[in-house]
mmCIF file of C-alpha atoms in Angstrom:
data_model
loop_
_atom_site.group_PDB
_atom_site.id
_atom_site.type_symbol
_atom_site.label_atom_id
_atom_site.label_comp_id
_atom_site.label_asym_id
_atom_site.label_seq_id
_atom_site.Cartn_x
_atom_site.Cartn_y
_atom_site.Cartn_z
ATOM 1 C CA MET H 1 -9.294 -19.233 -32.959
ATOM 2 C CA ALA H 2 -8.729 -20.780 -29.511
ATOM 3 C CA LEU H 3 -11.992 -21.450 -27.652
ATOM 4 C CA GLY H 4 -13.703 -18.459 -29.244
ATOM 5 C CA ILE H 5 -10.739 -16.063 -28.906
ATOM 6 C CA LEU H 6 -9.828 -14.390 -32.209
ATOM 7 C CA GLU H 7 -6.151 -14.635 -33.140
ATOM 8 C CA PRO H 8 -4.205 -11.488 -34.143
ATOM 9 C CA ARG H 9 -1.753 -11.370 -37.029
ATOM 10 C CA ALA H 10 1.304 -11.094 -34.807
ATOM 11 C CA LYS H 11 2.744 -14.307 -33.388
ATOM 12 C CA LYS H 12 4.013 -12.763 -30.133
ATOM 13 C CA VAL H 13 1.275 -11.498 -27.843
ATOM 14 C CA PRO H 14 1.976 -10.535 -24.206
ATOM 15 C CA GLY H 15 0.101 -12.680 -21.716
ATOM 16 C CA THR H 16 -0.167 -15.782 -23.900
ATOM 17 C CA ALA H 17 1.995 -18.591 -22.551
ATOM 18 C CA ASN H 18 2.537 -22.301 -23.151
ATOM 19 C CA VAL H 19 2.050 -23.895 -19.757
ATOM 20 C CA LEU H 20 1.408 -27.574 -20.545
ATOM 21 C CA ASP H 21 2.583 -27.823 -24.149
ATOM 22 C CA GLU H 22 4.271 -31.169 -24.866
ATOM 23 C CA GLU H 23 6.981 -29.708 -27.099
ATOM 24 C CA TRP H 24 7.962 -27.244 -24.408
ATOM 25 C CA LYS H 25 8.167 -30.027 -21.841
ATOM 26 C CA ARG H 26 11.098 -31.496 -23.765
ATOM 27 C CA ASP H 27 13.102 -28.264 -23.392
ATOM 28 C CA PRO H 28 15.478 -28.884 -20.435
ATOM 29 C CA THR H 29 16.297 -25.174 -20.052
ATOM 30 C CA LEU H 30 12.796 -24.232 -18.926
ATOM 31 C CA LYS H 31 12.095 -24.049 -15.214
ATOM 32 C CA ARG H 32 9.044 -25.856 -13.837
ATOM 33 C CA ASP H 33 7.184 -26.197 -10.557
ATOM 34 C CA LYS H 34 7.954 -28.966 -8.051
ATOM 35 C CA THR H 35 5.704 -31.445 -9.862
ATOM 36 C CA GLY H 36 7.529 -30.884 -13.145
ATOM 37 C CA ASN H 37 4.219 -30.640 -15.013
ATOM 38 C CA ILE H 38 3.754 -26.865 -15.078
ATOM 39 C CA ILE H 39 6.168 -24.505 -16.829
ATOM 40 C CA LEU H 40 6.834 -21.417 -14.701
ATOM 41 C CA VAL H 41 5.475 -18.220 -16.256
ATOM 42 C CA PRO H 42 7.234 -15.838 -16.077
ATOM 43 C CA GLN H 43 10.560 -17.647 -15.982
ATOM 44 C CA PRO H 44 12.493 -16.607 -12.839
ATOM 45 C CA SER H 45 15.966 -15.122 -13.235
ATOM 46 C CA GLU H 46 19.156 -16.393 -11.592
ATOM 47 C CA ASP H 47 19.208 -13.412 -9.234
ATOM 48 C CA PRO H 48 18.597 -14.551 -5.612
ATOM 49 C CA ASN H 49 16.910 -11.180 -4.987
ATOM 50 C CA ASP H 50 14.254 -11.968 -7.578
ATOM 51 C CA PRO H 51 11.013 -12.404 -5.552
ATOM 52 C CA LEU H 52 10.059 -15.362 -7.757
ATOM 53 C CA ASN H 53 13.095 -17.235 -6.368
ATOM 54 C CA TRP H 54 12.087 -16.734 -2.749
ATOM 55 C CA PRO H 55 10.499 -19.616 -0.788
ATOM 56 C CA LEU H 56 6.725 -19.796 -1.086
ATOM 57 C CA TRP H 57 6.257 -19.297 2.670
ATOM 58 C CA GLN H 58 8.201 -16.038 2.507
ATOM 59 C CA ARG H 59 6.141 -14.736 -0.412
ATOM 60 C CA ASP H 60 2.911 -15.775 1.311
ATOM 61 C CA LEU H 61 3.967 -14.043 4.529
ATOM 62 C CA ILE H 62 4.787 -10.819 2.677
ATOM 63 C CA LEU H 63 1.412 -10.835 0.942
ATOM 64 C CA LEU H 64 -0.411 -11.686 4.176
ATOM 65 C CA LEU H 65 1.194 -8.814 6.099
ATOM 66 C CA LEU H 66 0.493 -6.397 3.266
ATOM 67 C CA CYS H 67 -3.126 -7.542 3.004
ATOM 68 C CA VAL H 68 -3.660 -7.202 6.769
ATOM 69 C CA VAL H 69 -2.479 -3.587 6.637
ATOM 70 C CA ALA H 70 -4.620 -2.975 3.541
ATOM 71 C CA ALA H 71 -7.680 -4.494 5.239
ATOM 72 C CA ILE H 72 -7.210 -2.249 8.278
ATOM 73 C CA ALA H 73 -6.740 0.807 6.057
ATOM 74 C CA THR H 74 -9.837 0.110 3.953
ATOM 75 C CA THR H 75 -12.068 -0.122 7.037
ATOM 76 C CA ALA H 76 -11.814 3.662 7.253
ATOM 77 C CA SER H 77 -14.337 3.934 4.418
ATOM 78 C CA PRO H 78 -17.265 1.737 5.600
ATOM 79 C CA LEU H 79 -16.883 2.530 9.322
ATOM 80 C CA VAL H 80 -17.771 6.179 8.827
ATOM 81 C CA ALA H 81 -20.335 5.468 6.094
ATOM 82 C CA ALA H 82 -22.228 3.091 8.383
ATOM 83 C CA ASN H 83 -22.416 5.775 11.081
ATOM 84 C CA SER H 84 -23.573 8.688 8.920
ATOM 85 C CA VAL H 85 -26.781 9.105 10.944
ATOM 86 C CA VAL H 86 -24.864 9.153 14.239
ATOM 87 C CA LEU H 87 -22.347 11.673 12.876
ATOM 88 C CA ALA H 88 -25.161 13.909 11.624
ATOM 89 C CA VAL H 89 -26.674 13.985 15.127
ATOM 90 C CA VAL H 90 -23.385 14.404 17.013
ATOM 91 C CA PHE H 91 -21.932 17.105 14.732
ATOM 92 C CA LYS H 92 -25.370 18.725 14.217
ATOM 93 C CA VAL H 93 -25.178 18.715 10.424
ATOM 94 C CA LYS H 94 -27.506 17.522 7.683
ATOM 95 C CA PHE H 95 -27.473 13.827 6.810
ATOM 96 C CA GLN H 96 -26.152 14.624 3.325
ATOM 97 C CA ASP H 97 -23.218 16.519 4.870
ATOM 98 C CA ALA H 98 -22.437 13.504 7.055
ATOM 99 C CA ALA H 99 -22.610 11.238 3.988
ATOM 100 C CA LEU H 100 -20.182 13.558 2.186
ATOM 101 C CA LEU H 101 -17.508 12.576 4.703
ATOM 102 C CA THR H 102 -17.338 9.273 2.825
ATOM 103 C CA ALA H 103 -17.576 10.991 -0.564
ATOM 104 C CA TYR H 104 -14.630 13.303 0.139
ATOM 105 C CA HIS H 105 -12.676 10.322 1.467
ATOM 106 C CA LEU H 106 -13.189 8.457 -1.821
ATOM 107 C CA CYS H 107 -12.264 11.587 -3.757
ATOM 108 C CA GLY H 108 -8.972 11.703 -1.848
ATOM 109 C CA VAL H 109 -8.262 8.090 -2.837
ATOM 110 C CA GLY H 110 -8.966 8.765 -6.515
ATOM 111 C CA VAL H 111 -6.922 11.949 -6.786
ATOM 112 C CA ALA H 112 -3.943 10.665 -4.767
ATOM 113 C CA SER H 113 -3.616 7.572 -6.962
ATOM 114 C CA TRP H 114 -2.169 9.808 -9.683
ATOM 115 C CA LEU H 115 0.678 10.676 -7.316
ATOM 116 C CA PHE H 116 1.576 7.316 -5.801
ATOM 117 C CA VAL H 117 1.963 5.327 -9.027
ATOM 118 C CA PRO H 118 4.919 7.338 -10.415
ATOM 119 C CA LEU H 119 6.399 7.459 -6.902
ATOM 120 C CA ALA H 120 6.194 3.656 -6.722
ATOM 121 C CA ARG H 121 8.045 3.380 -10.040
ATOM 122 C CA VAL H 122 10.789 5.761 -8.885
ATOM 123 C CA TRP H 123 11.200 4.787 -5.213
ATOM 124 C CA GLY H 124 9.661 1.321 -5.176
ATOM 125 C CA LYS H 125 6.442 0.083 -3.614
ATOM 126 C CA ARG H 126 7.913 -0.481 -0.128
ATOM 127 C CA HIS H 127 8.464 3.216 0.579
ATOM 128 C CA VAL H 128 5.009 4.121 -0.701
ATOM 129 C CA PHE H 129 3.324 1.472 1.468
ATOM 130 C CA LEU H 130 5.216 2.655 4.567
ATOM 131 C CA PHE H 131 4.260 6.261 3.884
ATOM 132 C CA GLY H 132 0.607 5.279 3.374
ATOM 133 C CA ALA H 133 0.531 3.298 6.638
ATOM 134 C CA LEU H 134 2.077 6.147 8.671
ATOM 135 C CA LEU H 135 -0.245 8.696 7.076
ATOM 136 C CA MET H 136 -3.256 6.478 7.841
ATOM 137 C CA VAL H 137 -2.313 6.320 11.536
ATOM 138 C CA ALA H 138 -1.795 10.096 11.722
ATOM 139 C CA SER H 139 -5.018 10.968 9.870
ATOM 140 C CA SER H 140 -7.038 8.518 11.982
ATOM 141 C CA ALA H 141 -5.724 10.159 15.156
ATOM 142 C CA TRP H 142 -6.585 13.538 13.642
ATOM 143 C CA GLY H 143 -10.116 12.426 12.839
ATOM 144 C CA GLY H 144 -10.607 10.978 16.312
ATOM 145 C CA SER H 145 -9.484 14.217 17.966
ATOM 146 C CA THR H 146 -12.325 16.139 16.293
ATOM 147 C CA ALA H 147 -14.760 14.467 18.709
ATOM 148 C CA ASP H 148 -13.519 16.829 21.449
ATOM 149 C CA ASN H 149 -14.534 20.080 19.754
ATOM 150 C CA LEU H 150 -17.028 18.675 17.172
ATOM 151 C CA ASN H 151 -15.247 20.439 14.305
ATOM 152 C CA TYR H 152 -16.902 19.190 11.107
ATOM 153 C CA ARG H 153 -14.491 21.009 8.810
ATOM 154 C CA SER H 154 -11.476 19.454 10.535
ATOM 155 C CA LEU H 155 -13.070 15.992 10.316
ATOM 156 C CA THR H 156 -13.677 16.532 6.602
ATOM 157 C CA TRP H 157 -10.008 17.273 5.969
ATOM 158 C CA ALA H 158 -8.991 14.302 8.109
ATOM 159 C CA ARG H 159 -11.191 12.084 5.938
ATOM 160 C CA ILE H 160 -9.592 13.458 2.773
ATOM 161 C CA VAL H 161 -6.101 12.737 4.138
ATOM 162 C CA GLN H 162 -7.288 9.241 5.104
ATOM 163 C CA GLY H 163 -8.249 8.761 1.464
ATOM 164 C CA VAL H 164 -4.775 9.853 0.379
ATOM 165 C CA ALA H 165 -3.283 7.315 2.804
ATOM 166 C CA LEU H 166 -5.497 4.547 1.424
ATOM 167 C CA ALA H 167 -4.559 5.249 -2.219
ATOM 168 C CA PRO H 168 -1.286 3.235 -2.366
ATOM 169 C CA PHE H 169 -2.991 0.131 -0.985
ATOM 170 C CA GLU H 170 -5.928 0.222 -3.394
ATOM 171 C CA SER H 171 -3.777 0.930 -6.454
ATOM 172 C CA LEU H 172 -0.658 -1.181 -5.767
ATOM 173 C CA VAL H 173 -1.549 -4.257 -3.687
ATOM 174 C CA ASN H 174 -2.864 -6.268 -6.649
ATOM 175 C CA ASP H 175 0.280 -5.487 -8.638
ATOM 176 C CA VAL H 176 2.405 -6.984 -5.850
ATOM 177 C CA VAL H 177 0.833 -10.369 -6.661
ATOM 178 C CA GLY H 178 2.403 -10.157 -10.116
ATOM 179 C CA ASP H 179 5.805 -9.496 -8.539
ATOM 180 C CA LEU H 180 5.605 -12.420 -6.104
ATOM 181 C CA TYR H 181 3.764 -15.215 -7.918
ATOM 182 C CA PHE H 182 3.712 -17.181 -11.156
ATOM 183 C CA VAL H 183 0.646 -17.220 -13.407
ATOM 184 C CA HIS H 184 -0.656 -20.548 -12.083
ATOM 185 C CA GLU H 185 -0.408 -19.262 -8.487
ATOM 186 C CA ARG H 186 -2.128 -15.910 -8.899
ATOM 187 C CA GLY H 187 -5.816 -16.906 -8.850
ATOM 188 C CA PHE H 188 -6.224 -17.458 -5.123
ATOM 189 C CA CYS H 189 -3.792 -14.638 -4.252
ATOM 190 C CA VAL H 190 -5.663 -12.017 -6.285
ATOM 191 C CA ALA H 191 -8.939 -13.222 -4.757
ATOM 192 C CA PHE H 192 -7.422 -12.858 -1.291
ATOM 193 C CA THR H 193 -6.134 -9.322 -1.908
ATOM 194 C CA ASN H 194 -9.511 -8.192 -3.254
ATOM 195 C CA VAL H 195 -11.291 -9.724 -0.272
ATOM 196 C CA CYS H 196 -9.008 -7.714 2.020
ATOM 197 C CA LEU H 197 -9.739 -4.567 0.024
ATOM 198 C CA PHE H 198 -13.485 -5.039 -0.470
ATOM 199 C CA GLY H 199 -14.660 -7.509 2.214
ATOM 200 C CA ALA H 200 -16.552 -10.826 2.127
ATOM 201 C CA ALA H 201 -13.698 -12.884 3.590
ATOM 202 C CA PHE H 202 -15.757 -16.076 3.497
ATOM 203 C CA LEU H 203 -15.671 -15.900 -0.305
ATOM 204 C CA THR H 204 -11.869 -16.132 -0.679
ATOM 205 C CA PRO H 205 -11.519 -19.933 -1.058
ATOM 206 C CA VAL H 206 -14.621 -20.217 -3.241
ATOM 207 C CA CYS H 207 -13.570 -17.428 -5.587
ATOM 208 C CA GLY H 208 -9.942 -18.555 -5.813
ATOM 209 C CA ILE H 209 -10.720 -22.250 -6.315
ATOM 210 C CA TYR H 210 -13.381 -21.516 -8.944
ATOM 211 C CA THR H 211 -11.018 -19.283 -10.898
ATOM 212 C CA GLU H 212 -8.156 -21.777 -10.861
ATOM 213 C CA LEU H 213 -10.327 -24.780 -11.771
ATOM 214 C CA VAL H 214 -11.958 -22.997 -14.708
ATOM 215 C CA THR H 215 -8.625 -21.601 -15.916
ATOM 216 C CA ARG H 216 -6.867 -24.992 -15.780
ATOM 217 C CA LEU H 217 -9.779 -26.670 -17.558
ATOM 218 C CA LEU H 218 -9.618 -24.117 -20.374
ATOM 219 C CA ILE H 219 -5.820 -24.462 -20.585
ATOM 220 C CA VAL H 220 -6.138 -28.231 -21.061
ATOM 221 C CA ARG H 221 -8.860 -27.789 -23.686
ATOM 222 C CA ASN H 222 -6.665 -25.215 -25.429
ATOM 223 C CA GLY H 223 -3.767 -27.647 -25.829
ATOM 224 C CA GLY H 224 -1.721 -26.364 -22.889
ATOM 225 C CA GLN H 225 -1.732 -22.715 -23.961
ATOM 226 C CA TYR H 226 -2.834 -20.131 -21.422
ATOM 227 C CA GLU H 227 -4.759 -17.009 -22.446
ATOM 228 C CA PRO H 228 -5.552 -14.223 -19.939
ATOM 229 C CA GLU H 229 -9.085 -14.131 -21.370
ATOM 230 C CA PHE H 230 -9.762 -17.357 -19.473
ATOM 231 C CA ARG H 231 -9.945 -15.213 -16.319
ATOM 232 C CA ILE H 232 -13.046 -13.483 -17.697
ATOM 233 C CA ALA H 233 -15.051 -16.638 -16.929
ATOM 234 C CA LEU H 234 -15.420 -15.297 -13.381
ATOM 235 C CA VAL H 235 -17.761 -12.621 -14.758
ATOM 236 C CA ILE H 236 -20.500 -15.265 -15.176
ATOM 237 C CA PRO H 237 -21.147 -15.741 -11.419
ATOM 238 C CA THR H 238 -20.576 -11.997 -11.009
ATOM 239 C CA LEU H 239 -23.497 -11.338 -13.343
ATOM 240 C CA VAL H 240 -25.752 -13.830 -11.551
ATOM 241 C CA PHE H 241 -25.071 -12.550 -8.030
ATOM 242 C CA SER H 242 -25.161 -8.858 -8.975
ATOM 243 C CA ALA H 243 -28.467 -9.132 -10.847
ATOM 244 C CA ILE H 244 -30.111 -11.084 -8.021
ATOM 245 C CA GLY H 245 -28.623 -8.818 -5.363
ATOM 246 C CA LEU H 246 -29.372 -5.421 -6.909
ATOM 247 C CA TYR H 247 -32.868 -6.226 -8.146
ATOM 248 C CA GLY H 248 -33.756 -8.060 -4.947
ATOM 249 C CA PHE H 249 -32.308 -5.374 -2.670
ATOM 250 C CA GLY H 250 -34.256 -2.635 -4.430
ATOM 251 C CA ILE H 251 -37.569 -4.495 -4.333
ATOM 252 C CA ALA H 252 -37.143 -5.720 -0.738
ATOM 253 C CA SER H 253 -35.994 -2.304 0.543
ATOM 254 C CA ALA H 254 -39.074 -0.661 -0.934
ATOM 255 C CA ASN H 255 -41.279 -3.198 0.884
ATOM 256 C CA VAL H 256 -39.589 -3.685 4.262
ATOM 257 C CA GLU H 257 -42.839 -4.568 6.040
ATOM 258 C CA LYS H 258 -43.502 -7.353 3.555
ATOM 259 C CA TYR H 259 -40.040 -8.952 3.267
ATOM 260 C CA GLY H 260 -38.303 -7.995 6.504
ATOM 261 C CA TRP H 261 -34.666 -7.064 7.138
ATOM 262 C CA VAL H 262 -33.309 -10.606 6.843
ATOM 263 C CA VAL H 263 -34.249 -10.800 3.157
ATOM 264 C CA ILE H 264 -32.667 -7.402 2.543
ATOM 265 C CA GLU H 265 -29.415 -8.549 4.167
ATOM 266 C CA VAL H 266 -29.363 -11.693 1.997
ATOM 267 C CA PHE H 267 -29.640 -9.610 -1.170
ATOM 268 C CA LEU H 268 -26.975 -7.223 0.144
ATOM 269 C CA ALA H 269 -24.692 -10.240 0.663
ATOM 270 C CA CYS H 270 -25.246 -11.182 -2.995
ATOM 271 C CA VAL H 271 -24.186 -7.675 -4.022
ATOM 272 C CA THR H 272 -21.027 -7.964 -1.901
ATOM 273 C CA ILE H 273 -20.209 -11.364 -3.393
ATOM 274 C CA SER H 274 -20.593 -9.996 -6.924
ATOM 275 C CA MET H 275 -18.395 -7.022 -6.041
ATOM 276 C CA VAL H 276 -15.529 -9.251 -4.886
ATOM 277 C CA MET H 277 -15.892 -11.582 -7.881
ATOM 278 C CA GLY H 278 -15.968 -8.690 -10.342
ATOM 279 C CA ALA H 279 -12.922 -7.061 -8.772
ATOM 280 C CA THR H 280 -11.070 -10.391 -8.797
ATOM 281 C CA ALA H 281 -11.904 -11.076 -12.455
ATOM 282 C CA SER H 282 -10.756 -7.649 -13.638
ATOM 283 C CA ALA H 283 -7.616 -7.679 -11.461
ATOM 284 C CA GLN H 284 -6.538 -11.141 -12.638
ATOM 285 C CA TYR H 285 -7.116 -10.290 -16.279
ATOM 286 C CA LEU H 286 -5.240 -6.982 -16.162
ATOM 287 C CA LEU H 287 -2.378 -8.533 -14.203
ATOM 288 C CA ASP H 288 -1.860 -11.306 -16.769
ATOM 289 C CA ALA H 289 -2.810 -9.459 -19.967
ATOM 290 C CA HIS H 290 -0.936 -6.188 -19.393
ATOM 291 C CA ARG H 291 1.807 -7.050 -16.910
ATOM 292 C CA ASP H 292 4.122 -4.205 -18.004
ATOM 293 C CA ILE H 293 1.499 -1.540 -17.358
ATOM 294 C CA ALA H 294 -0.414 -3.334 -14.597
ATOM 295 C CA ILE H 295 0.184 -0.526 -12.090
ATOM 296 C CA GLU H 296 -1.191 2.063 -14.509
ATOM 297 C CA THR H 297 -4.248 -0.037 -15.353
ATOM 298 C CA PHE H 298 -5.043 -0.654 -11.678
ATOM 299 C CA THR H 299 -4.636 3.046 -11.021
ATOM 300 C CA CYS H 300 -7.110 3.928 -13.769
ATOM 301 C CA LEU H 301 -9.587 1.484 -12.217
ATOM 302 C CA ILE H 302 -9.136 2.937 -8.732
ATOM 303 C CA ILE H 303 -9.401 6.538 -9.953
ATOM 304 C CA PHE H 304 -12.591 5.836 -11.899
ATOM 305 C CA LYS H 305 -14.119 3.793 -9.052
ATOM 306 C CA ASN H 306 -13.487 6.368 -6.371
ATOM 307 C CA LEU H 307 -14.312 9.489 -8.369
ATOM 308 C CA PHE H 308 -17.490 7.825 -9.643
ATOM 309 C CA SER H 309 -18.347 6.852 -6.061
ATOM 310 C CA PHE H 310 -17.690 10.449 -4.986
ATOM 311 C CA VAL H 311 -20.145 11.814 -7.544
ATOM 312 C CA LEU H 312 -22.653 9.083 -6.724
ATOM 313 C CA ALA H 313 -22.442 9.737 -2.984
ATOM 314 C CA TYR H 314 -22.905 13.436 -3.669
ATOM 315 C CA TYR H 315 -26.238 12.917 -5.431
ATOM 316 C CA ALA H 316 -27.407 9.445 -4.303
ATOM 317 C CA TYR H 317 -29.315 10.631 -1.234
ATOM 318 C CA THR H 318 -31.422 13.046 -3.280
ATOM 319 C CA TRP H 319 -31.902 10.408 -5.975
ATOM 320 C CA VAL H 320 -33.226 7.902 -3.430
ATOM 321 C CA LEU H 321 -35.682 10.445 -2.057
ATOM 322 C CA ASP H 322 -36.924 11.388 -5.529
ATOM 323 C CA ARG H 323 -37.109 7.952 -7.190
ATOM 324 C CA GLY H 324 -37.241 5.464 -4.335
ATOM 325 C CA PHE H 325 -35.161 2.366 -3.592
ATOM 326 C CA GLU H 326 -36.887 0.032 -6.022
ATOM 327 C CA LYS H 327 -36.524 2.142 -9.148
ATOM 328 C CA MET H 328 -32.968 3.221 -8.322
ATOM 329 C CA PHE H 329 -31.616 -0.279 -7.731
ATOM 330 C CA ILE H 330 -33.414 -1.720 -10.745
ATOM 331 C CA ILE H 331 -31.575 0.897 -12.807
ATOM 332 C CA PHE H 332 -28.303 -0.088 -11.111
ATOM 333 C CA GLY H 333 -28.969 -3.767 -11.789
ATOM 334 C CA SER H 334 -29.714 -3.132 -15.460
ATOM 335 C CA ILE H 335 -26.506 -1.118 -15.853
ATOM 336 C CA GLU H 336 -24.559 -3.938 -14.158
ATOM 337 C CA ILE H 337 -25.994 -6.517 -16.573
ATOM 338 C CA GLY H 338 -25.017 -4.327 -19.523
ATOM 339 C CA ILE H 339 -21.459 -3.912 -18.227
ATOM 340 C CA CYS H 340 -21.073 -7.658 -17.604
ATOM 341 C CA ALA H 341 -22.351 -8.340 -21.136
ATOM 342 C CA LEU H 342 -19.400 -6.329 -22.486
ATOM 343 C CA SER H 343 -17.138 -9.133 -21.251
ATOM 344 C CA ILE H 344 -18.316 -11.235 -24.229
ATOM 345 C CA PRO H 345 -16.684 -9.032 -26.917
ATOM 346 C CA MET H 346 -13.754 -8.524 -24.544
ATOM 347 C CA TYR H 347 -13.267 -12.295 -24.387
ATOM 348 C CA VAL H 348 -13.504 -12.667 -28.175
ATOM 349 C CA PHE H 349 -11.331 -9.680 -29.142
ATOM 350 C CA GLY H 350 -9.140 -9.562 -26.020
ATOM 351 C CA LYS H 351 -6.080 -11.129 -27.638
ATOM 352 C CA ARG H 352 -6.201 -8.681 -30.539
ATOM 353 C CA ASN H 353 -6.563 -5.877 -28.024
ATOM 354 C CA ARG H 354 -3.453 -7.082 -26.182
ATOM 355 C CA GLU H 355 -1.507 -7.244 -29.430
ATOM 356 C CA PHE H 356 -2.611 -3.700 -30.344
ATOM 357 C CA PHE H 357 -1.399 -2.213 -27.070
ATOM 358 C CA TYR H 358 1.831 -4.208 -27.356
ATOM 359 C CA ARG H 359 2.543 -2.527 -30.705
ATOM 360 C CA HIS H 360 1.373 0.872 -29.448
ATOM 361 C CA ASP H 361 3.088 1.079 -26.060
ATOM 362 C CA ILE H 362 1.323 3.795 -24.063
ATOM 363 C CA LEU H 363 4.335 4.438 -21.830
ATOM 364 C CA LYS H 364 6.619 4.895 -24.848
ATOM 365 C CA LEU H 365 4.118 7.133 -26.626
ATOM 366 C CA THR H 366 3.905 9.349 -23.545
ATOM 367 C CA ARG H 367 7.716 9.191 -23.095
ATOM 368 C CA LEU H 368 7.424 7.579 -19.670
ATOM 369 C CA ARG H 369 9.628 4.663 -20.732
#
C-alpha cells in the first residue's frame, strides 16, 4: 500500500513507473533525461520520427501553435454568451432564445466529438485539426453574415457548426501532450493546454508548478515509483477555490447592493481558477493512468461536459428566476464538494481500477482494436 493507494494482485499495472528507483539506475539500457537522474517514461524508440525524440523546442513550438489555435476557437463560446442581452435586442428574440445560441453551440461540440475521435485514429490528429480550423473560419464568417439580415435561424445553425469545429480541439489537444512529452514533463503542459481551452492564463505557472512539486515529492516518498494517483492532489485546491467561489458568488449576487460588483468578480475568479485546476487534475490523471484509451476518455469527458451544459443552459434561466442566485449557487457548490470528495476513494482504489481496465480492455471488448 503506497501512500494510501491499495495494491492490486497483478504486478503489471499501466501508468505505474519506476522513475527514481536505484536498481533501475544501474541498468545502462534505460534512457534518461539530460541530468541522468530521471528515467524517461515512456521510453522513446529509435525511430527519428518518434515525437519523443524531437528537440524540446520543436515539441514546445508544436504545442504552442496548437494551443493558440485552440484558444482562438474556444473564444467562440464565451463571446456570444457574454452578449446574450445584446443579441436578444438586436435579433428581437427572447433572452432565453439568445442564451440558447450558446446551448446549441455546446450541443454541437458534444455530438461531434463522437465523430472526430475515430477519424483521428484512422487519419491522424493533424488532418482533424486542420479540418476543425477551416470549419471554424467558415462558420464564423457565416455567423457574422447574419448581422445583415438578422436571421436568427441562420445564426443558430452557424453556432452549431462552430461547435462541430471546436470539437477536435476540446477532445484531442490534451492527448497530444501524451504524444509529445514524457511523464515528468506533462504537468505544466497539461496545465497550459487547459488554460488555453478554459481561460485564466495567469494560473498556468502556478497550476503547473504546484502539480509537478507535489508529484515529485510523492514520488520521492514512494521510493522513486510514480503513480498516476499522485495527480489527484490537485483536487484539494480545486475544492477550496470552487467552494469559496460558488458559495460566495451566489450570496454576493443575491445582495449586489450590499457587496458590490467587485466582490462578485473576485468570487467568479475563484470559480474560474477551480475550473482550470479541476480540468488539469482530471486530464493529467487520465493521460497517465489510461494512456492507450486517453482519446476515448477525454472524449467522454467533453461529451458529458457539453451535453450537460446544453441541458443546463436550456433550463438555467428559468431556474434562476424561480429559485434565485443564492439558492442555486449554494446547490452548485454543495454538488461540487460532493464530486471533489469522490477523489478520495478514487485515490485509494485508483490503481486497482487501472488494473481492472487493463485486464478488461474496452477497445478489445467492443472490437475496436
